[in-house]
Amino acid sequence: MRVLVTGGAGYIGSHTIVELVAKGHDVCIVDTFRNSSPEVLNRLEEITGVRPLLHKVDVRDRAGMKTVMESYKPEAVIHFAGLKAVGESAEIPLEYYDVNVQGTVVLLETMQAVGCKTVVFSSSATVYGAPQYLPYDEAHPCAPSNVYGQTKHMAEQILTDWQLANPDSSVVLLRYFNPVGAHSSGRMGEDPDGPPNNLMPFVAQVAVGRREKLAVFGDDYDTPDGTGVRDYIHVTDLARAHISALDYGVKQAGTDVFNIGTGTGYSVLDMIKAFSKASGREIAYEVAPRRVGDLASYYANPAKAGTVLGWSAERGIEDICTSTWKWQSDNPRGYGA
Ligand code: NAD
Ligand code: UD1
């Protein structure tokens, strides 16, 4: 199948392309490299033996997207392109609404113009907001508590309404929990610009000596060891979930939503310990105040993805830490090395 992958040079998009090519799909990337590096194309070619087509086009650029759609004529789209930093989303909310919401509108308009009817969308567990119960299932009410989460929730609604107006189309919404880990080759991984906001890339940079120590944001939560608990999902498992979602989406019309997580929560201290074991390095850390907006604990009920998509996570925290360490130690400066 011809699959257009917006944001395909990014962290999750690039790992998904590896799985797409392995399944025999033809891939075309739309990316501005706003938060990624063109070096990813070389790494993808190295791993898969295929250099994906690339259009350096902003998803908000209607004319540019129309040209891409008309020349590539995708049979399905996986829509990763977007902005994802919670803190930044409060500082530049209009930019987040523009890219994440308006970008989705333009994508759908230009897909429709060429009769492309299937889209898989990168949503986030952030759309649920504070847990009314755990684990979150897909029926949990959505009440996002930050701008980023609002943009993802709005995009979900737009996709759902578009599907209703186009009854033979198909929308699959994937709500990711905490994506971590790297490709087993060590050639691709997460390469944040500047100091990482998220736990695992920060831990990896401490291990490799790029940062002095990790600040553990709070040890007085109501969790087994007092630190925050999350559902960490290996990026290769997450990539596989997109293949399952695509197979499902092309077979039937409608909108469906799936949690993509493991169902198991680990604390910050669990992750530090596992990373230390995988890397053989001590991870220096100190306890710091809680980060504003953080929740104590959340994790997925991924049962629906199991029954409907036939997908479940196969990799645990050991694999997550080993692959992250291989990526970080082989590429201490990420793609910029
Ligand atoms: P990423 O930043 O690595 O990838 C996003 C890609 O989109 C980048 O290559 C970036 O250059 C590109 N991009 C940004 N704005 C664009 C625009 N206007 N036009 C074209 N390309 C543009 O992020 P990621 O971690 O791979 O996340 C992919 C998607 O998954 C995002 O939509 C994100 O919100 C969502 N998501 C990520 C996480 C996570 O923790 N990584 C969790 C839940 C959901
Ligand atoms: C954050 C976002 C969430 C987004 C997710 C993507 C917030 C409030 N939430 O989730 O919307 O979908 O990233 O992966 O930003 N931690 C530390 N020290 C650090 C970094 C993190 O102790 O330097 C702790 C956090 O307090 C948390 C855990 O590690 O308990 C995981 O944090 P992080 O990786 O940032 O993910 P989330 O906060 O779950």
Short mmCIF file of C-alpha atoms and ligand atoms in Angstrom, two decimals:
data_model
loop_
_atom_site.label_atom_id
_atom_site.label_comp_id
_atom_site.label_asym_id
_atom_site.label_seq_id
_atom_site.Cartn_x
_atom_site.Cartn_y
_atom_site.Cartn_z
CA MET A 1 0.00 0.00 0.00
CA ARG A 2 1.14 3.61 -0.60
CA VAL A 3 1.32 5.19 2.86
CA LEU A 4 1.92 8.90 3.41
CA VAL A 5 3.62 9.47 6.76
CA THR A 6 3.43 13.04 8.05
CA GLY A 7 6.14 13.71 10.64
CA GLY A 8 7.89 10.59 9.34
CA ALA A 9 11.36 11.93 10.18
CA GLY A 10 10.43 12.20 13.85
CA TYR A 11 10.99 9.76 16.69
CA ILE A 12 7.86 7.59 16.41
CA GLY A 13 7.34 8.15 12.67
CA SER A 14 10.83 6.91 11.75
CA HIS A 15 10.45 3.73 13.82
CA THR A 16 7.04 3.15 12.23
CA ILE A 17 8.53 3.47 8.73
CA VAL A 18 10.93 0.61 9.50
CA GLU A 19 7.94 -1.61 10.29
CA LEU A 20 5.97 -0.37 7.26
CA VAL A 21 8.81 -1.15 4.86
CA ALA A 22 9.29 -4.57 6.49
CA LYS A 23 5.63 -5.28 5.69
CA GLY A 24 6.17 -4.32 2.04
CA HIS A 25 4.46 -0.93 2.11
CA ASP A 26 5.59 1.99 -0.02
CA VAL A 27 6.28 5.08 2.10
CA CYS A 28 6.38 8.83 1.47
CA ILE A 29 7.35 11.29 4.21
CA VAL A 30 6.02 14.82 4.71
CA ASP A 31 8.16 16.66 7.26
CA THR A 32 9.64 20.15 7.75
CA PHE A 33 12.44 18.84 10.05
CA ARG A 34 11.25 21.34 12.64
CA ASN A 35 11.97 18.76 15.34
CA SER A 36 14.02 16.15 13.47
CA SER A 37 17.09 15.70 11.31
CA PRO A 38 17.48 14.81 7.61
CA GLU A 39 20.08 12.29 8.84
CA VAL A 40 17.11 10.07 9.74
CA LEU A 41 16.66 9.39 6.00
CA ASN A 42 20.18 7.91 5.81
CA ARG A 43 19.55 5.77 8.87
CA LEU A 44 16.24 4.55 7.47
CA GLU A 45 17.94 3.59 4.22
CA GLU A 46 20.66 1.77 6.18
CA ILE A 47 18.15 -0.23 8.23
CA THR A 48 15.52 -0.98 5.57
CA GLY A 49 17.51 -0.85 2.32
CA VAL A 50 14.97 1.65 0.99
CA ARG A 51 15.20 5.43 0.94
CA PRO A 52 11.69 6.79 1.47
CA LEU A 53 10.38 9.56 -0.72
CA LEU A 54 10.46 12.92 1.06
CA HIS A 55 8.46 16.12 0.65
CA LYS A 56 9.71 18.98 2.81
CA VAL A 57 6.26 20.50 3.23
CA ASP A 58 4.43 21.95 6.22
CA VAL A 59 1.17 20.11 6.89
CA ARG A 60 -0.54 23.52 7.18
CA ASP A 61 0.53 24.47 3.64
CA ARG A 62 -2.64 23.71 1.65
CA ALA A 63 -1.08 24.18 -1.80
CA GLY A 64 2.01 22.16 -0.85
CA MET A 65 -0.07 19.33 0.63
CA LYS A 66 -2.34 19.30 -2.42
CA THR A 67 0.69 18.83 -4.67
CA VAL A 68 1.99 16.00 -2.47
CA MET A 69 -1.39 14.25 -2.47
CA GLU A 70 -1.80 14.63 -6.23
CA SER A 71 1.66 13.33 -7.03
CA TYR A 72 1.82 10.46 -4.47
CA LYS A 73 -1.87 9.47 -4.37
CA PRO A 74 -1.67 7.76 -0.96
CA GLU A 75 -4.00 4.90 -0.11
CA ALA A 76 -3.64 5.72 3.60
CA VAL A 77 -2.06 8.35 5.85
CA ILE A 78 -0.41 8.07 9.24
CA HIS A 79 -0.47 11.51 10.80
CA PHE A 80 2.42 12.06 13.24
CA ALA A 81 3.34 15.67 12.36
CA GLY A 82 2.75 17.88 15.33
CA LEU A 83 4.19 19.68 18.32
CA LYS A 84 4.38 17.72 21.56
CA ALA A 85 5.95 19.65 24.47
CA VAL A 86 3.43 20.28 27.25
CA GLY A 87 5.33 23.22 28.80
CA GLU A 88 5.92 24.93 25.45
CA SER A 89 2.25 24.48 24.54
CA ALA A 90 1.30 26.87 27.37
CA GLU A 91 3.86 29.45 26.14
CA ILE A 92 2.89 29.40 22.44
CA PRO A 93 -0.68 28.04 22.45
CA LEU A 94 -1.66 29.54 19.09
CA GLU A 95 1.23 27.79 17.37
CA TYR A 96 0.15 24.48 18.96
CA TYR A 97 -3.47 24.94 17.83
CA ASP A 98 -2.29 25.95 14.38
CA VAL A 99 0.03 22.98 13.81
CA ASN A 100 -1.87 20.26 15.65
CA VAL A 101 -5.45 21.30 14.87
CA GLN A 102 -5.30 23.35 11.67
CA GLY A 103 -2.62 20.98 10.30
CA THR A 104 -5.11 18.13 10.72
CA VAL A 105 -7.84 20.11 8.93
CA VAL A 106 -5.58 20.79 5.94
CA LEU A 107 -4.48 17.16 5.87
CA LEU A 108 -8.08 15.93 5.71
CA GLU A 109 -9.05 18.49 3.04
CA THR A 110 -6.18 17.46 0.81
CA MET A 111 -6.70 13.72 1.45
CA GLN A 112 -10.33 14.13 0.48
CA ALA A 113 -9.40 15.87 -2.76
CA VAL A 114 -7.62 12.71 -3.94
CA GLY A 115 -10.09 10.22 -2.48
CA CYS A 116 -7.80 8.96 0.30
CA LYS A 117 -10.07 7.54 2.98
CA THR A 118 -7.93 5.99 5.71
CA VAL A 119 -6.03 7.83 8.43
CA VAL A 120 -4.27 6.69 11.59
CA PHE A 121 -3.74 9.51 14.09
CA SER A 122 -1.16 10.02 16.88
CA SER A 123 -3.15 10.93 19.92
CA SER A 124 -2.03 10.83 23.52
CA ALA A 125 -3.11 9.52 26.91
CA THR A 126 -2.94 13.19 27.90
CA VAL A 127 -6.46 13.60 26.48
CA TYR A 128 -7.86 11.79 29.55
CA GLY A 129 -6.63 14.33 32.12
CA ALA A 130 -6.73 13.46 35.83
CA PRO A 131 -7.76 9.81 36.27
CA GLN A 132 -11.26 9.16 37.60
CA TYR A 133 -10.18 5.51 37.74
CA LEU A 134 -7.17 3.44 36.69
CA PRO A 135 -6.19 1.89 34.42
CA TYR A 136 -7.65 4.28 31.86
CA ASP A 137 -9.79 2.51 29.29
CA GLU A 138 -11.00 4.20 26.11
CA ALA A 139 -14.36 5.02 27.75
CA HIS A 140 -12.66 7.16 30.41
CA PRO A 141 -13.94 10.76 30.04
CA CYS A 142 -11.58 13.16 28.26
CA ALA A 143 -10.68 16.33 30.16
CA PRO A 144 -7.22 17.42 29.06
CA SER A 145 -5.51 19.72 31.54
CA ASN A 146 -2.97 21.36 29.22
CA VAL A 147 -2.91 23.06 25.81
CA TYR A 148 -1.11 20.16 24.14
CA GLY A 149 -3.79 17.75 25.37
CA GLN A 150 -6.53 20.11 24.19
CA THR A 151 -5.06 20.20 20.68
CA LYS A 152 -4.98 16.38 20.54
CA HIS A 153 -8.55 16.14 21.82
CA MET A 154 -9.76 18.71 19.25
CA ALA A 155 -7.96 16.92 16.44
CA GLU A 156 -9.65 13.66 17.53
CA GLN A 157 -13.02 15.41 17.32
CA ILE A 158 -12.29 16.86 13.88
CA LEU A 159 -11.23 13.45 12.56
CA THR A 160 -14.37 11.87 14.04
CA ASP A 161 -16.66 14.49 12.45
CA TRP A 162 -14.88 14.16 9.09
CA GLN A 163 -15.45 10.40 9.20
CA LEU A 164 -19.16 10.91 9.97
CA ALA A 165 -19.49 13.18 6.94
CA ASN A 166 -17.61 10.62 4.78
CA PRO A 167 -19.17 7.32 5.81
CA ASP A 168 -16.88 5.16 3.68
CA SER A 169 -13.77 6.59 5.32
CA SER A 170 -11.83 5.18 8.25
CA VAL A 171 -10.18 6.92 11.23
CA VAL A 172 -8.08 5.10 13.81
CA LEU A 173 -7.11 7.16 16.86
CA LEU A 174 -4.17 5.79 18.84
CA ARG A 175 -3.70 7.16 22.36
CA TYR A 176 -0.06 6.57 23.20
CA PHE A 177 1.12 6.25 26.77
CA ASN A 178 4.85 7.01 27.32
CA PRO A 179 6.87 6.13 24.19
CA VAL A 180 10.50 5.25 25.00
CA GLY A 181 13.34 3.05 23.73
CA ALA A 182 15.13 2.94 20.39
CA HIS A 183 15.67 0.75 17.33
CA SER A 184 17.60 -2.42 18.25
CA SER A 185 20.37 -1.50 15.75
CA GLY A 186 21.28 1.57 17.79
CA ARG A 187 21.01 3.64 14.58
CA MET A 188 17.71 5.39 15.40
CA GLY A 189 16.31 6.77 18.62
CA GLU A 190 14.91 9.82 20.33
CA ASP A 191 17.03 12.94 19.80
CA PRO A 192 15.51 15.85 21.70
CA ASP A 193 16.59 19.38 20.88
CA GLY A 194 18.13 20.94 24.03
CA PRO A 195 17.63 19.60 27.56
CA PRO A 196 15.09 16.74 27.45
CA ASN A 197 11.70 17.34 29.05
CA ASN A 198 10.97 13.64 29.38
CA LEU A 199 12.44 11.18 31.82
CA MET A 200 14.13 8.52 29.68
CA PRO A 201 16.13 10.75 27.33
CA PHE A 202 17.29 12.72 30.38
CA VAL A 203 18.39 9.54 32.18
CA ALA A 204 20.23 8.40 29.04
CA GLN A 205 22.06 11.73 28.76
CA VAL A 206 23.13 11.52 32.41
CA ALA A 207 24.42 7.97 31.82
CA VAL A 208 26.49 9.07 28.82
CA GLY A 209 27.88 12.10 30.68
CA ARG A 210 26.05 14.83 28.75
CA ARG A 211 24.17 15.95 31.89
CA GLU A 212 25.38 15.94 35.48
CA LYS A 213 22.31 14.59 37.27
CA LEU A 214 18.64 13.90 36.99
CA ALA A 215 16.10 15.85 39.03
CA VAL A 216 13.45 13.44 40.30
CA PHE A 217 10.29 15.52 40.32
CA GLY A 218 8.78 14.64 43.69
CA ASP A 219 9.10 11.61 45.98
CA ASP A 220 5.97 12.24 48.03
CA TYR A 221 3.29 11.00 45.62
CA ASP A 222 0.81 8.38 46.71
CA THR A 223 2.69 5.62 44.85
CA PRO A 224 4.67 2.59 46.16
CA ASP A 225 7.99 4.50 46.33
CA GLY A 226 6.63 8.07 46.25
CA THR A 227 7.79 8.83 42.68
CA GLY A 228 5.56 9.18 39.60
CA VAL A 229 4.31 6.01 37.91
CA ARG A 230 3.88 5.73 34.11
CA ASP A 231 3.20 3.16 31.42
CA TYR A 232 6.38 3.09 29.29
CA ILE A 233 5.84 1.63 25.82
CA HIS A 234 8.76 0.58 23.60
CA VAL A 235 8.78 2.62 20.39
CA THR A 236 9.08 -0.54 18.26
CA ASP A 237 5.96 -1.98 19.90
CA LEU A 238 4.26 1.37 19.31
CA ALA A 239 5.40 1.29 15.67
CA ARG A 240 3.90 -2.21 15.32
CA ALA A 241 0.61 -0.88 16.68
CA HIS A 242 0.43 1.47 13.65
CA ILE A 243 0.71 -1.49 11.27
CA SER A 244 -2.14 -3.24 13.11
CA ALA A 245 -4.18 -0.02 13.07
CA LEU A 246 -3.58 0.44 9.34
CA ASP A 247 -4.59 -3.16 8.56
CA TYR A 248 -7.72 -2.63 10.62
CA GLY A 249 -8.52 0.80 9.15
CA VAL A 250 -8.35 -0.22 5.50
CA LYS A 251 -10.77 -3.10 6.14
CA GLN A 252 -13.66 -1.12 7.61
CA ALA A 253 -15.21 2.30 7.65
CA GLY A 254 -15.81 4.15 10.91
CA THR A 255 -13.86 5.76 13.74
CA ASP A 256 -12.24 3.75 16.49
CA VAL A 257 -9.90 4.60 19.35
CA PHE A 258 -7.27 2.50 21.10
CA ASN A 259 -4.99 2.86 24.08
CA ILE A 260 -1.43 1.90 23.18
CA GLY A 261 0.40 0.99 26.36
CA THR A 262 1.59 -2.09 28.24
CA GLY A 263 -0.88 -1.98 31.12
CA THR A 264 1.94 -1.91 33.67
CA GLY A 265 3.20 1.14 35.53
CA TYR A 266 6.77 1.76 36.64
CA SER A 267 8.04 4.49 38.95
CA VAL A 268 10.83 6.96 38.24
CA LEU A 269 13.08 5.04 40.65
CA ASP A 270 12.21 1.73 38.89
CA MET A 271 13.33 3.26 35.60
CA ILE A 272 16.56 4.67 37.05
CA LYS A 273 17.41 1.25 38.51
CA ALA A 274 16.63 -0.58 35.25
CA PHE A 275 18.68 1.91 33.22
CA SER A 276 21.60 1.68 35.60
CA LYS A 277 21.58 -2.12 35.21
CA ALA A 278 21.34 -1.97 31.40
CA SER A 279 24.10 0.63 31.01
CA GLY A 280 26.39 -0.44 33.84
CA ARG A 281 26.50 3.25 34.81
CA GLU A 282 25.33 4.91 37.97
CA ILE A 283 22.59 7.47 37.33
CA ALA A 284 23.20 10.47 39.58
CA TYR A 285 19.96 12.02 40.77
CA GLU A 286 18.49 14.28 43.39
CA VAL A 287 14.94 14.70 44.55
CA ALA A 288 13.44 18.01 43.42
CA PRO A 289 10.00 19.60 43.88
CA ARG A 290 7.07 18.15 41.95
CA ARG A 291 6.70 19.40 38.36
CA VAL A 292 3.57 21.50 37.92
CA GLY A 293 0.87 19.58 36.06
CA ASP A 294 2.31 16.09 36.74
CA LEU A 295 -0.01 13.30 37.81
CA ALA A 296 1.00 10.76 40.46
CA SER A 297 0.25 7.68 38.44
CA TYR A 298 -1.35 6.53 35.22
CA TYR A 299 -1.30 3.51 32.98
CA ALA A 300 -3.34 1.93 30.22
CA ASN A 301 -5.90 -0.75 29.94
CA PRO A 302 -4.70 -1.95 26.49
CA ALA A 303 -7.25 -4.83 26.27
CA LYS A 304 -9.20 -3.32 23.37
CA ALA A 305 -6.10 -3.10 21.16
CA GLY A 306 -5.51 -6.77 22.01
CA THR A 307 -8.97 -8.00 21.10
CA VAL A 308 -9.75 -5.73 18.15
CA LEU A 309 -6.34 -5.03 16.59
CA GLY A 310 -4.61 -8.21 17.72
CA TRP A 311 -1.80 -6.04 19.08
CA SER A 312 -0.03 -6.16 22.41
CA ALA A 313 3.30 -4.93 23.71
CA GLU A 314 6.11 -7.49 23.51
CA ARG A 315 8.99 -5.56 25.03
CA GLY A 316 9.55 -4.72 28.69
CA ILE A 317 11.67 -2.17 30.56
CA GLU A 318 14.83 -4.22 30.15
CA ASP A 319 14.55 -3.97 26.36
CA ILE A 320 13.61 -0.30 26.67
CA CYS A 321 16.72 0.50 28.69
CA THR A 322 19.11 -1.68 26.65
CA SER A 323 18.01 -0.18 23.32
CA THR A 324 18.04 3.38 24.69
CA TRP A 325 21.54 2.85 26.03
CA LYS A 326 22.80 1.40 22.73
CA TRP A 327 21.37 4.38 20.84
CA GLN A 328 22.71 6.94 23.34
CA SER A 329 26.18 5.41 23.74
CA ASP A 330 26.66 4.85 19.99
CA ASN A 331 25.34 8.36 19.18
CA PRO A 332 26.20 10.54 22.20
CA ARG A 333 25.12 13.67 20.32
CA GLY A 334 22.14 12.05 18.61
CA TYR A 335 21.84 12.60 14.85
CA GLY A 336 24.09 15.63 15.11
CA ALA A 337 27.19 13.51 15.78
P1 NAD B 1 8.72 14.26 16.92
O1 NAD B 1 8.78 15.71 17.24
O2 NAD B 1 9.96 13.46 17.00
O3 NAD B 1 8.06 14.04 15.48
C1 NAD B 1 7.15 14.93 14.92
C2 NAD B 1 7.63 15.25 13.52
O4 NAD B 1 6.73 16.19 12.91
C3 NAD B 1 9.01 15.90 13.49
O5 NAD B 1 9.83 15.23 12.55
C4 NAD B 1 8.73 17.34 13.06
O6 NAD B 1 9.79 17.89 12.33
C5 NAD B 1 7.48 17.19 12.24
N1 NAD B 1 6.65 18.40 12.17
C6 NAD B 1 6.33 19.25 13.18
N2 NAD B 1 5.54 20.22 12.73
C7 NAD B 1 5.33 19.98 11.40
C8 NAD B 1 4.58 20.63 10.40
N3 NAD B 1 3.87 21.73 10.66
N4 NAD B 1 4.57 20.10 9.16
C9 NAD B 1 5.29 18.97 8.86
N5 NAD B 1 6.04 18.33 9.79
C10 NAD B 1 6.05 18.82 11.05
O7 NAD B 1 7.59 13.63 17.89
P2 NAD B 1 7.21 12.13 18.14
O8 NAD B 1 7.59 11.80 19.53
O9 NAD B 1 7.69 11.28 17.04
O10 NAD B 1 5.64 12.26 18.12
C11 NAD B 1 4.89 12.00 16.95
C12 NAD B 1 3.42 12.30 17.23
O11 NAD B 1 3.00 11.51 18.35
C13 NAD B 1 3.15 13.75 17.61
O12 NAD B 1 1.92 14.14 17.00
C14 NAD B 1 3.01 13.70 19.11
O13 NAD B 1 2.16 14.72 19.59
C15 NAD B 1 2.39 12.33 19.32
N6 NAD B 1 2.68 11.79 20.63
C16 NAD B 1 3.97 11.71 21.07
C17 NAD B 1 4.25 11.23 22.34
C18 NAD B 1 5.67 11.15 22.84
O14 NAD B 1 5.88 11.07 24.02
N7 NAD B 1 6.69 11.14 21.99
C19 NAD B 1 3.21 10.82 23.17
C20 NAD B 1 1.90 10.89 22.71
C21 NAD B 1 1.65 11.38 21.43
C1 UD1 B 2 4.74 14.00 29.52
C2 UD1 B 2 3.59 14.93 29.25
C3 UD1 B 2 2.53 14.18 28.48
C4 UD1 B 2 3.11 13.57 27.22
C5 UD1 B 2 4.27 12.67 27.60
C6 UD1 B 2 4.95 12.12 26.39
C7 UD1 B 2 3.61 16.52 31.11
C8 UD1 B 2 2.88 17.02 32.31
N1 UD1 B 2 3.09 15.45 30.50
O1 UD1 B 2 4.23 12.94 30.27
O2 UD1 B 2 1.49 15.05 28.14
O3 UD1 B 2 2.13 12.80 26.54
O4 UD1 B 2 5.23 13.45 28.32
O5 UD1 B 2 5.86 11.13 26.74
O6 UD1 B 2 4.62 17.05 30.71
N2 UD1 B 2 10.42 13.01 35.58
C9 UD1 B 2 11.41 13.29 36.48
N3 UD1 B 2 12.48 14.03 36.05
C10 UD1 B 2 12.61 14.48 34.76
C11 UD1 B 2 11.58 14.18 33.84
C12 UD1 B 2 10.49 13.45 34.29
O7 UD1 B 2 11.33 12.91 37.64
O8 UD1 B 2 13.60 15.16 34.44
C13 UD1 B 2 9.28 12.19 36.03
C14 UD1 B 2 7.93 12.87 35.88
O9 UD1 B 2 7.60 13.59 37.04
C15 UD1 B 2 7.00 11.65 35.66
C16 UD1 B 2 7.90 10.66 34.92
O10 UD1 B 2 9.24 11.05 35.20
O11 UD1 B 2 6.62 11.09 36.89
C17 UD1 B 2 7.69 10.63 33.43
O12 UD1 B 2 7.83 11.97 32.94
P1 UD1 B 2 7.86 12.30 31.38
O13 UD1 B 2 8.78 11.40 30.69
O14 UD1 B 2 8.07 13.77 31.25
O15 UD1 B 2 6.39 11.92 30.90
P2 UD1 B 2 4.95 12.37 31.49
O16 UD1 B 2 5.10 13.40 32.51
O17 UD1 B 2 4.23 11.13 31.86
#
